[in-house]
C-alpha positions as a Markdown table, in Angstrom:
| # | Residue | x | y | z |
|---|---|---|---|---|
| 1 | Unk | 57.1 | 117.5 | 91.5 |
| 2 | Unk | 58.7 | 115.7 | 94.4 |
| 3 | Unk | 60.2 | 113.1 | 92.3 |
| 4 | Unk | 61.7 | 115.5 | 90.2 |
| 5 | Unk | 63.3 | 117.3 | 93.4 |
| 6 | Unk | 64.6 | 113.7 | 94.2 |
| 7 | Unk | 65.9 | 112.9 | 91.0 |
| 8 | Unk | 67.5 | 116.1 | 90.7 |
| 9 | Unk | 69.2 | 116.0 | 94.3 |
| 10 | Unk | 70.5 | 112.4 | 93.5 |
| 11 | Unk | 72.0 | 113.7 | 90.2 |
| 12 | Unk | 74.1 | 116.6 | 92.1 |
| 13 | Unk | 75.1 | 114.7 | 95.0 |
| 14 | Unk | 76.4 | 111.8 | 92.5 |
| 15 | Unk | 77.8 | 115.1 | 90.2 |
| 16 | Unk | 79.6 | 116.6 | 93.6 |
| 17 | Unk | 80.9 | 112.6 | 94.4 |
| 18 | Unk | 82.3 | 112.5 | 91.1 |
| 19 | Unk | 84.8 | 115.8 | 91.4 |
| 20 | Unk | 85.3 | 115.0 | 95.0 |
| 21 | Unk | 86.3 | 111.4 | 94.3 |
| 22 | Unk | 88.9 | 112.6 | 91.2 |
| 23 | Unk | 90.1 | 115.2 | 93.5 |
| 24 | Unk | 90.9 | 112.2 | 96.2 |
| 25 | Unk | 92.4 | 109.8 | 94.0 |
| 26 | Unk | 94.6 | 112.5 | 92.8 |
| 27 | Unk | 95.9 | 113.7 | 95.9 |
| 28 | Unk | 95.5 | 110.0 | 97.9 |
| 29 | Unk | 96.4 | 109.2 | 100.5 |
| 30 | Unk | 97.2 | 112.7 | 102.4 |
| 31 | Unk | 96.2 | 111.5 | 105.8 |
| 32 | Unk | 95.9 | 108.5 | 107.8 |
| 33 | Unk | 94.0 | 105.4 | 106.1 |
| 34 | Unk | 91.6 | 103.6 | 108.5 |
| 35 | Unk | 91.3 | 99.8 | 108.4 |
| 36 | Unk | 88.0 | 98.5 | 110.4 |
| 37 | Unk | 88.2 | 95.4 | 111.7 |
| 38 | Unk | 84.8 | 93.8 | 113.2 |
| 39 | Unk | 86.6 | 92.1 | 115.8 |
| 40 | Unk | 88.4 | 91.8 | 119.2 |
| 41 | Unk | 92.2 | 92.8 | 119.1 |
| 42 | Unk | 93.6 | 89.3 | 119.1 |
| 43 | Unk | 91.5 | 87.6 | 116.7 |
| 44 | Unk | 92.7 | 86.4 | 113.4 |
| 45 | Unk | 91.1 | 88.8 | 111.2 |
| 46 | Unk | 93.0 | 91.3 | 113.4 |
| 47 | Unk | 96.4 | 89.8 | 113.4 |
| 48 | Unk | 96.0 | 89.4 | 109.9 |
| 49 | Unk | 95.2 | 92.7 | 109.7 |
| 50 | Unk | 97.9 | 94.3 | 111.4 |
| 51 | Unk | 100.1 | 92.1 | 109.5 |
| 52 | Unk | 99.6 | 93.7 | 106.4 |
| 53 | Unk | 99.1 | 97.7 | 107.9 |
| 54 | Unk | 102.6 | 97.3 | 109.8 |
| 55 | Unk | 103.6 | 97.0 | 106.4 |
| 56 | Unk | 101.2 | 99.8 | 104.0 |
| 57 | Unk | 101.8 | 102.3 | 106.4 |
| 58 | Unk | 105.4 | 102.6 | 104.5 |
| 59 | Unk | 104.0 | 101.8 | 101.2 |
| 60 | Unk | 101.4 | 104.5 | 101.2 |
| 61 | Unk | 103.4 | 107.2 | 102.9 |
| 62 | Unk | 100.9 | 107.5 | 105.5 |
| 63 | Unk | 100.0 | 105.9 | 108.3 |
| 64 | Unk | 97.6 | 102.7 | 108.4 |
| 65 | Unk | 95.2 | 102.7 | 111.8 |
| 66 | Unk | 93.7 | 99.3 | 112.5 |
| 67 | Unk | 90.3 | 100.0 | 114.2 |
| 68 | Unk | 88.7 | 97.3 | 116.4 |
| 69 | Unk | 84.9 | 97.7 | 116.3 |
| 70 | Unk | 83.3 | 94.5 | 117.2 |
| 71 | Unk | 80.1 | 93.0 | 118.2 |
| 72 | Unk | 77.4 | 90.7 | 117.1 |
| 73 | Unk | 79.5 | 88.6 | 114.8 |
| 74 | Unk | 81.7 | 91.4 | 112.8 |
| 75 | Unk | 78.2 | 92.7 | 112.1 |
| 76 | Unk | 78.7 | 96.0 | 113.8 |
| 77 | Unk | 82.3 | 96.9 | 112.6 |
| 78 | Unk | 81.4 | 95.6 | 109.2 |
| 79 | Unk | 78.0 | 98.0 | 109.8 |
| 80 | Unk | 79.9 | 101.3 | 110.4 |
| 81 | Unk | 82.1 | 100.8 | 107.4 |
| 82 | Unk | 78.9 | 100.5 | 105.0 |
| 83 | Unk | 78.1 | 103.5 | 106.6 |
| 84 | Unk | 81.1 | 105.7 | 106.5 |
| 85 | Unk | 81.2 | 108.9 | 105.0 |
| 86 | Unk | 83.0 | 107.7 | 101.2 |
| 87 | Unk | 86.2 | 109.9 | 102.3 |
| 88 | Unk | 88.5 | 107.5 | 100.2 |
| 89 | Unk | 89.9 | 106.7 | 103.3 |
| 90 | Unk | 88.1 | 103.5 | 104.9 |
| 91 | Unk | 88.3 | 99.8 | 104.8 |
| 92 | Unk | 86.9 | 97.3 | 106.3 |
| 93 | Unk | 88.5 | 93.7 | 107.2 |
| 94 | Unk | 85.6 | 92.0 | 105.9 |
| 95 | Unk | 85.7 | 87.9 | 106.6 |
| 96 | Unk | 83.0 | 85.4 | 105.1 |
| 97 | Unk | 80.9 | 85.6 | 108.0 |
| 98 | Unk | 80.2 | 89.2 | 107.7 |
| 99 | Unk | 80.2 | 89.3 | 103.8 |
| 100 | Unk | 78.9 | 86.4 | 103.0 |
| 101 | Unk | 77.1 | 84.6 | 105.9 |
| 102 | Unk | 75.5 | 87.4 | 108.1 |
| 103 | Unk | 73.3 | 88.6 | 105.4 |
| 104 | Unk | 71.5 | 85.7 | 104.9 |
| 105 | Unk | 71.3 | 84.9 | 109.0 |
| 106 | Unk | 70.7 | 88.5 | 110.0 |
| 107 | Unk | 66.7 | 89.1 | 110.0 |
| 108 | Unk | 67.8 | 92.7 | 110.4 |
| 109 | Unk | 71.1 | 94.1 | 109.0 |
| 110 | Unk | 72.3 | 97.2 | 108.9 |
| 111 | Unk | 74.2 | 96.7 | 105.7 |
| 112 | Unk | 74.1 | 95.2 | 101.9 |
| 113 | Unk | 77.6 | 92.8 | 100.7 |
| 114 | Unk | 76.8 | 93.6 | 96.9 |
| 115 | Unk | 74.9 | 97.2 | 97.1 |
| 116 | Unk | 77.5 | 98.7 | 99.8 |
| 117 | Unk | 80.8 | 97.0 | 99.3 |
| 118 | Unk | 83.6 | 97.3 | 96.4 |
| 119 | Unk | 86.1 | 94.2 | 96.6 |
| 120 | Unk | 89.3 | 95.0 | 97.0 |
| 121 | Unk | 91.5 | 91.4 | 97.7 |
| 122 | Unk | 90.7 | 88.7 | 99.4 |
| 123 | Unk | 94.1 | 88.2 | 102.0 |
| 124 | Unk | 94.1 | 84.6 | 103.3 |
| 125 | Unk | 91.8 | 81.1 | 103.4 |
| 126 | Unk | 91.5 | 79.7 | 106.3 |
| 127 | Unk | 90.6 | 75.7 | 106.4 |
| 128 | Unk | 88.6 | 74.6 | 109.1 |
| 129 | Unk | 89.7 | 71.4 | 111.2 |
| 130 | Unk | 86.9 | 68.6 | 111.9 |
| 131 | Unk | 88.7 | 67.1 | 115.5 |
| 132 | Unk | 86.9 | 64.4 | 117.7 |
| 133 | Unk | 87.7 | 63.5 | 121.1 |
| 134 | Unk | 90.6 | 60.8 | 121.1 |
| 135 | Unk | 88.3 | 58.2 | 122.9 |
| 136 | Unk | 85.6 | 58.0 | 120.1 |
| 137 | Unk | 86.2 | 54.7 | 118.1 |
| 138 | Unk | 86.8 | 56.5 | 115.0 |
| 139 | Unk | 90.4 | 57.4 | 113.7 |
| 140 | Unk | 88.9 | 59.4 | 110.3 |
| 141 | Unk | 86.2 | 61.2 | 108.7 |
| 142 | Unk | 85.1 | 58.0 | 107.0 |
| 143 | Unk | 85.0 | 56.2 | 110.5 |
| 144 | Unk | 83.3 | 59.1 | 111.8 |
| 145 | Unk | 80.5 | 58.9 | 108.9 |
| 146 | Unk | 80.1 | 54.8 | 109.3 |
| 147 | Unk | 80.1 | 55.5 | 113.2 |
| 148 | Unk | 76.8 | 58.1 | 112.4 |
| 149 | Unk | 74.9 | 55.9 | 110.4 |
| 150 | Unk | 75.1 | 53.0 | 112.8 |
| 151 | Unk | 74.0 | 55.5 | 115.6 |
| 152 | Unk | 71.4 | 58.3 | 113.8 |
| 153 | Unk | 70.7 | 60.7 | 115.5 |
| 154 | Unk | 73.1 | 59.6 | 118.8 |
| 155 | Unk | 76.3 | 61.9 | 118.0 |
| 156 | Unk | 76.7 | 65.0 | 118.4 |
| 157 | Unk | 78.9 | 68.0 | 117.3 |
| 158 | Unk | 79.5 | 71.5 | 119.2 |
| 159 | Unk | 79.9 | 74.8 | 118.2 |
| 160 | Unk | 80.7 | 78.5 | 118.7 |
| 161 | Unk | 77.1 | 79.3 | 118.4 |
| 162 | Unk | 73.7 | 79.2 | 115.7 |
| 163 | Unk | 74.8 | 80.2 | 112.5 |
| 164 | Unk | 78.2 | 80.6 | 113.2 |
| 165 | Unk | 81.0 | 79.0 | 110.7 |
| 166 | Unk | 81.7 | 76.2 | 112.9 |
| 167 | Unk | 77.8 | 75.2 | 112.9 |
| 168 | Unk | 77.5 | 75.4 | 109.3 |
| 169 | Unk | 80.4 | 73.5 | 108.0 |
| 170 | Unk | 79.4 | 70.9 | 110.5 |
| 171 | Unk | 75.5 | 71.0 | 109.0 |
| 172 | Unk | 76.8 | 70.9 | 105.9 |
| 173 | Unk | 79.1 | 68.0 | 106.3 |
| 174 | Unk | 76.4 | 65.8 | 108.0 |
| 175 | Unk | 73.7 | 66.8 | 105.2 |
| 176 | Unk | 76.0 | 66.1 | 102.4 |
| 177 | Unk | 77.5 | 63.0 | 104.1 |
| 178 | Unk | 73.8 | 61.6 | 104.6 |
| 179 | Unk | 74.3 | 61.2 | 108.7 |
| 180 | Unk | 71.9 | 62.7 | 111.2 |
| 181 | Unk | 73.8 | 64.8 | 113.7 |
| 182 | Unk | 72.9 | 66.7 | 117.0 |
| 183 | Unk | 73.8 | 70.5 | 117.5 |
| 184 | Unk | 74.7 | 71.9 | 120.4 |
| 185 | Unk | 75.7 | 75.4 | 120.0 |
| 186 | Unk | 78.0 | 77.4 | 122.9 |
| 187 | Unk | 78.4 | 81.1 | 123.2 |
| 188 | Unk | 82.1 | 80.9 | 121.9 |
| 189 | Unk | 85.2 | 78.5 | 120.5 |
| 190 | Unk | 86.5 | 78.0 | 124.1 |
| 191 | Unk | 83.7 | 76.3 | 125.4 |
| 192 | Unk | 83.2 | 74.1 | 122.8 |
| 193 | Unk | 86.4 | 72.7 | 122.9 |
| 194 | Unk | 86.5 | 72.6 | 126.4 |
| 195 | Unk | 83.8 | 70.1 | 126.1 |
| 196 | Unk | 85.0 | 68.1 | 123.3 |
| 197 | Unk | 88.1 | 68.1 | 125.1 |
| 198 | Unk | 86.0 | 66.5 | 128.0 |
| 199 | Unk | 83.7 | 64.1 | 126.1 |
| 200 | Unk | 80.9 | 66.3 | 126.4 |
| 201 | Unk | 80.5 | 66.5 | 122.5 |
| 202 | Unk | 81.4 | 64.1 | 120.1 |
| 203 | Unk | 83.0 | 66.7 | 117.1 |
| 204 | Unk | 83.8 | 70.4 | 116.7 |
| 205 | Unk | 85.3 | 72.2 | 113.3 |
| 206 | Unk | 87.5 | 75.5 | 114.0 |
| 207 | Unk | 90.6 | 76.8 | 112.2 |
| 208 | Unk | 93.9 | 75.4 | 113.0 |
| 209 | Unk | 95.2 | 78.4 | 115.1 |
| 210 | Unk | 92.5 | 77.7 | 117.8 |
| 211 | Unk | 92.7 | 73.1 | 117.1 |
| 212 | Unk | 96.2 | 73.0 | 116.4 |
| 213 | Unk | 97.6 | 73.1 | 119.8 |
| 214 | Unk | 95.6 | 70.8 | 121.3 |
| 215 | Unk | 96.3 | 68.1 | 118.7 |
| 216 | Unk | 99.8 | 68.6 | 119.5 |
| 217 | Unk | 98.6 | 67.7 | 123.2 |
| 218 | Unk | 97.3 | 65.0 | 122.0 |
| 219 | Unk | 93.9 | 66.5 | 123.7 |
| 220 | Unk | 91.6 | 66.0 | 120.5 |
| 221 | Unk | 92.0 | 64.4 | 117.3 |
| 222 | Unk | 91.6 | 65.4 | 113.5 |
| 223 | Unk | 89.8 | 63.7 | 110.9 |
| 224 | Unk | 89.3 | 65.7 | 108.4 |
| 225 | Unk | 90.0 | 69.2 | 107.0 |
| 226 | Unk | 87.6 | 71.3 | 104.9 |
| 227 | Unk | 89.6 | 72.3 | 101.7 |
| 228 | Unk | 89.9 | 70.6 | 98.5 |
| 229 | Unk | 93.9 | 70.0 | 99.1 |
| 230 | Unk | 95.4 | 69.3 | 102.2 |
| 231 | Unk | 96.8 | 72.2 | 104.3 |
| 232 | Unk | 100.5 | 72.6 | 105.6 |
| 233 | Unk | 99.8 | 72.9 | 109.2 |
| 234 | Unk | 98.0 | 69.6 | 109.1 |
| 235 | Unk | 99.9 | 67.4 | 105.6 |
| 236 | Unk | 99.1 | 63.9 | 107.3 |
| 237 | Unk | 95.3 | 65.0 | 107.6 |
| 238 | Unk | 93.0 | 63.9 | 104.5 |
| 239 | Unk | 90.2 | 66.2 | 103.4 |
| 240 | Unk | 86.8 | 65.6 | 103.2 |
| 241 | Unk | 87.1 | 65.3 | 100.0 |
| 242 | Unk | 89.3 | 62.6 | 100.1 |
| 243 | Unk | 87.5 | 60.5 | 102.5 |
| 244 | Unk | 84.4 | 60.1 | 100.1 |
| 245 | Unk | 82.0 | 62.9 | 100.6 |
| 246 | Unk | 83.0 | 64.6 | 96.8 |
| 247 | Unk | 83.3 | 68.5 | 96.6 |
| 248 | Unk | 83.1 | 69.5 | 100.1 |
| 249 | Unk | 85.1 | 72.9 | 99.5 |
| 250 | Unk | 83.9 | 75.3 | 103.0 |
| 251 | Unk | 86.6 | 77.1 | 104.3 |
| 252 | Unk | 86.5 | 81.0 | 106.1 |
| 253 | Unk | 88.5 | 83.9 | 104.8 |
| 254 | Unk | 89.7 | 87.6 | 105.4 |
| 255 | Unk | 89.6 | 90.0 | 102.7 |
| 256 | Unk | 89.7 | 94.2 | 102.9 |
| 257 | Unk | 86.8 | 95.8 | 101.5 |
| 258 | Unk | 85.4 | 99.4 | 100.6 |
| 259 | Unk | 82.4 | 101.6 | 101.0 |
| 260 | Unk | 80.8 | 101.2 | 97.3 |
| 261 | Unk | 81.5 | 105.1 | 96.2 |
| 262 | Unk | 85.4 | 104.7 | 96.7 |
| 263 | Unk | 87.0 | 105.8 | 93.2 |
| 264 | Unk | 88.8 | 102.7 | 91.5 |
| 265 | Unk | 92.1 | 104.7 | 90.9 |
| 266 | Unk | 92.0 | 104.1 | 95.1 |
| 267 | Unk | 90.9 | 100.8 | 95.0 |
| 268 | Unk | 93.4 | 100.0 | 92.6 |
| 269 | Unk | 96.3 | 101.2 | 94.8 |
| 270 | Unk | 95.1 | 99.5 | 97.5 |
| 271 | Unk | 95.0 | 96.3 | 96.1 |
| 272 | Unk | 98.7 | 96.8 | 94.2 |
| 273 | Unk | 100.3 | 97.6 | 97.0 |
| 274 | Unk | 98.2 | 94.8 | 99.3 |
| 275 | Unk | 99.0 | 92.1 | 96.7 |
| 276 | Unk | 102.9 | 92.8 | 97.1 |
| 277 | Unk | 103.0 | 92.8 | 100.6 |
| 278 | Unk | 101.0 | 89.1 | 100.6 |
| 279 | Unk | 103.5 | 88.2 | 98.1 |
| 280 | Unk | 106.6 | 88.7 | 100.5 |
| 281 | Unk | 108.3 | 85.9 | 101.1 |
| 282 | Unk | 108.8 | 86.2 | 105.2 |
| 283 | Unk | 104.8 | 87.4 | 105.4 |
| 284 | Unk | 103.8 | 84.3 | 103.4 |
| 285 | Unk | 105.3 | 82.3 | 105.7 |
| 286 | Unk | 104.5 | 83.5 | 108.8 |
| 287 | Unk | 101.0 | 83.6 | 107.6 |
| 288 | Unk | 101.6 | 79.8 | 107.0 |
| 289 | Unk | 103.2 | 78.9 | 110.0 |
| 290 | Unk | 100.4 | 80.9 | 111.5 |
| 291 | Unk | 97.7 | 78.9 | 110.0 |
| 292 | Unk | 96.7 | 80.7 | 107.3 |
| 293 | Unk | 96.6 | 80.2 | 103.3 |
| 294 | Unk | 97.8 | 83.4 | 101.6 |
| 295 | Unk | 96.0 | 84.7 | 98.9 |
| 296 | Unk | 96.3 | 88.4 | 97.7 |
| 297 | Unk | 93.8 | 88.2 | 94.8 |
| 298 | Unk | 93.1 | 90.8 | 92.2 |
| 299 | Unk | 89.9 | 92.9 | 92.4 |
| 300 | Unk | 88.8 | 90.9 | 89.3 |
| 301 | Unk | 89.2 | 87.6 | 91.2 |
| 302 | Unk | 88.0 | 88.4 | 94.4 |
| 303 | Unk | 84.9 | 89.9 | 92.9 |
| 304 | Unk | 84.0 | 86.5 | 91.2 |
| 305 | Unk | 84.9 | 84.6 | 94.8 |
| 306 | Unk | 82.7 | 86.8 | 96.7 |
| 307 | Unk | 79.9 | 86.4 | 94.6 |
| 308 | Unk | 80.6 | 82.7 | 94.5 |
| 309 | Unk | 80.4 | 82.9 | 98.2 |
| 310 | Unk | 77.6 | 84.5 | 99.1 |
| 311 | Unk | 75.3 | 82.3 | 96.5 |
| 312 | Unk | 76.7 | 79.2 | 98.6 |
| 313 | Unk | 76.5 | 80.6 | 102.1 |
| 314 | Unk | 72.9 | 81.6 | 101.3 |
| 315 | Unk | 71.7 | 78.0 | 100.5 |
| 316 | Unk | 74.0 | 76.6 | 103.4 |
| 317 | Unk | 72.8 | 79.1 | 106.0 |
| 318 | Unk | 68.8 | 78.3 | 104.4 |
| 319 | Unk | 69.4 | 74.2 | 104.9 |
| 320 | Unk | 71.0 | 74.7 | 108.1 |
| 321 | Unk | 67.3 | 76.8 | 109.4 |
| 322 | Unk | 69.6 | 79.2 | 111.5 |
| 323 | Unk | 68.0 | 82.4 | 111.8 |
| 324 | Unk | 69.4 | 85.3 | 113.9 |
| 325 | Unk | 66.7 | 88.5 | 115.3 |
């Protein structure tokens, strides 16, 4: 009998979801839309993010809020907008680390990418840079790689902490490369580079916003970048690809998201009016000059990437042995 009463609960609230969601996509948006972003104001999935509200707020008619709710590696922003109420009005800023990455770190999250998310576009790529100290006797990635296998086990490479996207392109790199590397994980991007910058570590991969300057110093060098083609903020720099170590793709991204009950008719909007704004010629390049690949991807396509994404972050994140409680 209590089965029944489930069964037959679940069938009016998804009955009452079904009018109220029609009802919203009819009359959407009449208020404010919220954006979540699981991060610190000042961090590139927030200026991203802002980016693209500055300019759906006159789009939709209605005013776009970006809300900064961060904490344990976007897993808490990313958390309350899995949780929402499904009131057609928010989205979350969802990057590869919460999407794809934290689910298969996490021991205990608070949220499902597949069961509680509906793609909606995927905004930029973001390479990652692979920069070495300027005194280390090696100009390239292949260098680098030679360099390893005459010292296993002697180099080292820093990051902004276990299980992070710096660690695991790094882990990735060494395993696929064949070179024994030592980890030495810091509690952010700062103090990483700090000591790469001061010999401490031998290599460190972040995204060109947070390297880029301090190539231009002359501070640390690149050797590599993570993408399959070479990226405009760095032309001169070959990929990994390119230096011998054959389908190294690993790069972050930003995309918007939604709860799982958000009507399509909404989720279609969304991503119209997104897609043209990506398109524009002046964000394009500011996102470039920025350090950041525009994308603006259908729903179709960014469903097929995410799913491509978490499958290979899960076997990344299970090689690398990082584990978070």
């Amino acid at each position: 009998m209590r089965k029944q009463t489930v069964f037959l609960y679940a069938l009016l609230f998804f009955a009452a979801w079904s009018v109220v969601g029609a009802a919203c996509a009819q009359q959407w948006p009449a208020r404010a839309v919220r954006i979540i972003v699981p991060f610190p104001p000042g961090q590139a999935a927030d200026i991203i993010t802002r980016i693209v509200a500055e300019r759906l707020s006159p789009a939709l008619g209605q005013q776009v809020i970006v809300d900064n709710r961060p904490g344990a590696g976007a897993a808490v922003g990313t958390e309350i907008g899995a949780k929402s109420t499904p009131d057609c009005y928010t989205f979350v800023a969802g990057g590869s680390a919460a999407l794809a990455i934290n689910p298969h770190l996490y021991q205990k999250l608070g949220y499902d990418t597949p069961r509680d998310f509906a793609p909606v576009t995927q905004l930029v790529a973001i390479a990652m840079v692979f920069v070495v100290n300027p005194s280390l006797a090696a100009r390239d990635l292949s260098e680098f790689i030679r360099l390893a296998r005459q010292r296993p086990g002697e180099l080292n490479y820093g990051s902004s902490g276990s299980g992070s996207t710096s660690h695991l392109v790094s882990a990735a790199l060494a395993a696929r490369a064949g070179i024994t590397l030592v980890h030495v994980p810091y509690k952010g991007a700062v103090q990483a580079l700090t000591d790469l910058i001061t010999g401490q570590v031998m290599l460190v991969a972040d995204t060109p916003p947070t390297v880029v300057p301090h190539i231009q110093a002359k501070k640390i060098r690149p050797i590599a970048t993570s993408m399959l083609k070479r990226i405009p903020q760095l032309p001169d720099v070959p990929t990994v690809d390119e230096q011998g170590v054959r389908g190294y793709d690993l790069n972050t991204w930003t995309s918007i998201v939604a709860p799982i009950a958000t009507p399509p008719a909404i989720l279609d909007r969304m991503n119209a009016e997104i897609m043209k704004i990506i398109a524009q010629p002046e964000v394009n390049k500011r996102l470039i000059e920025m350090g950041f690949i525009p994308v603006g991807s259908s729903r179709e396509q960014f469903a097929t990437f995410l799913a491509k994404e978490y499958a290979s972050w899960a076997k990344i994140v299970q090689a690398s042995g990082a584990k978070v409680d």
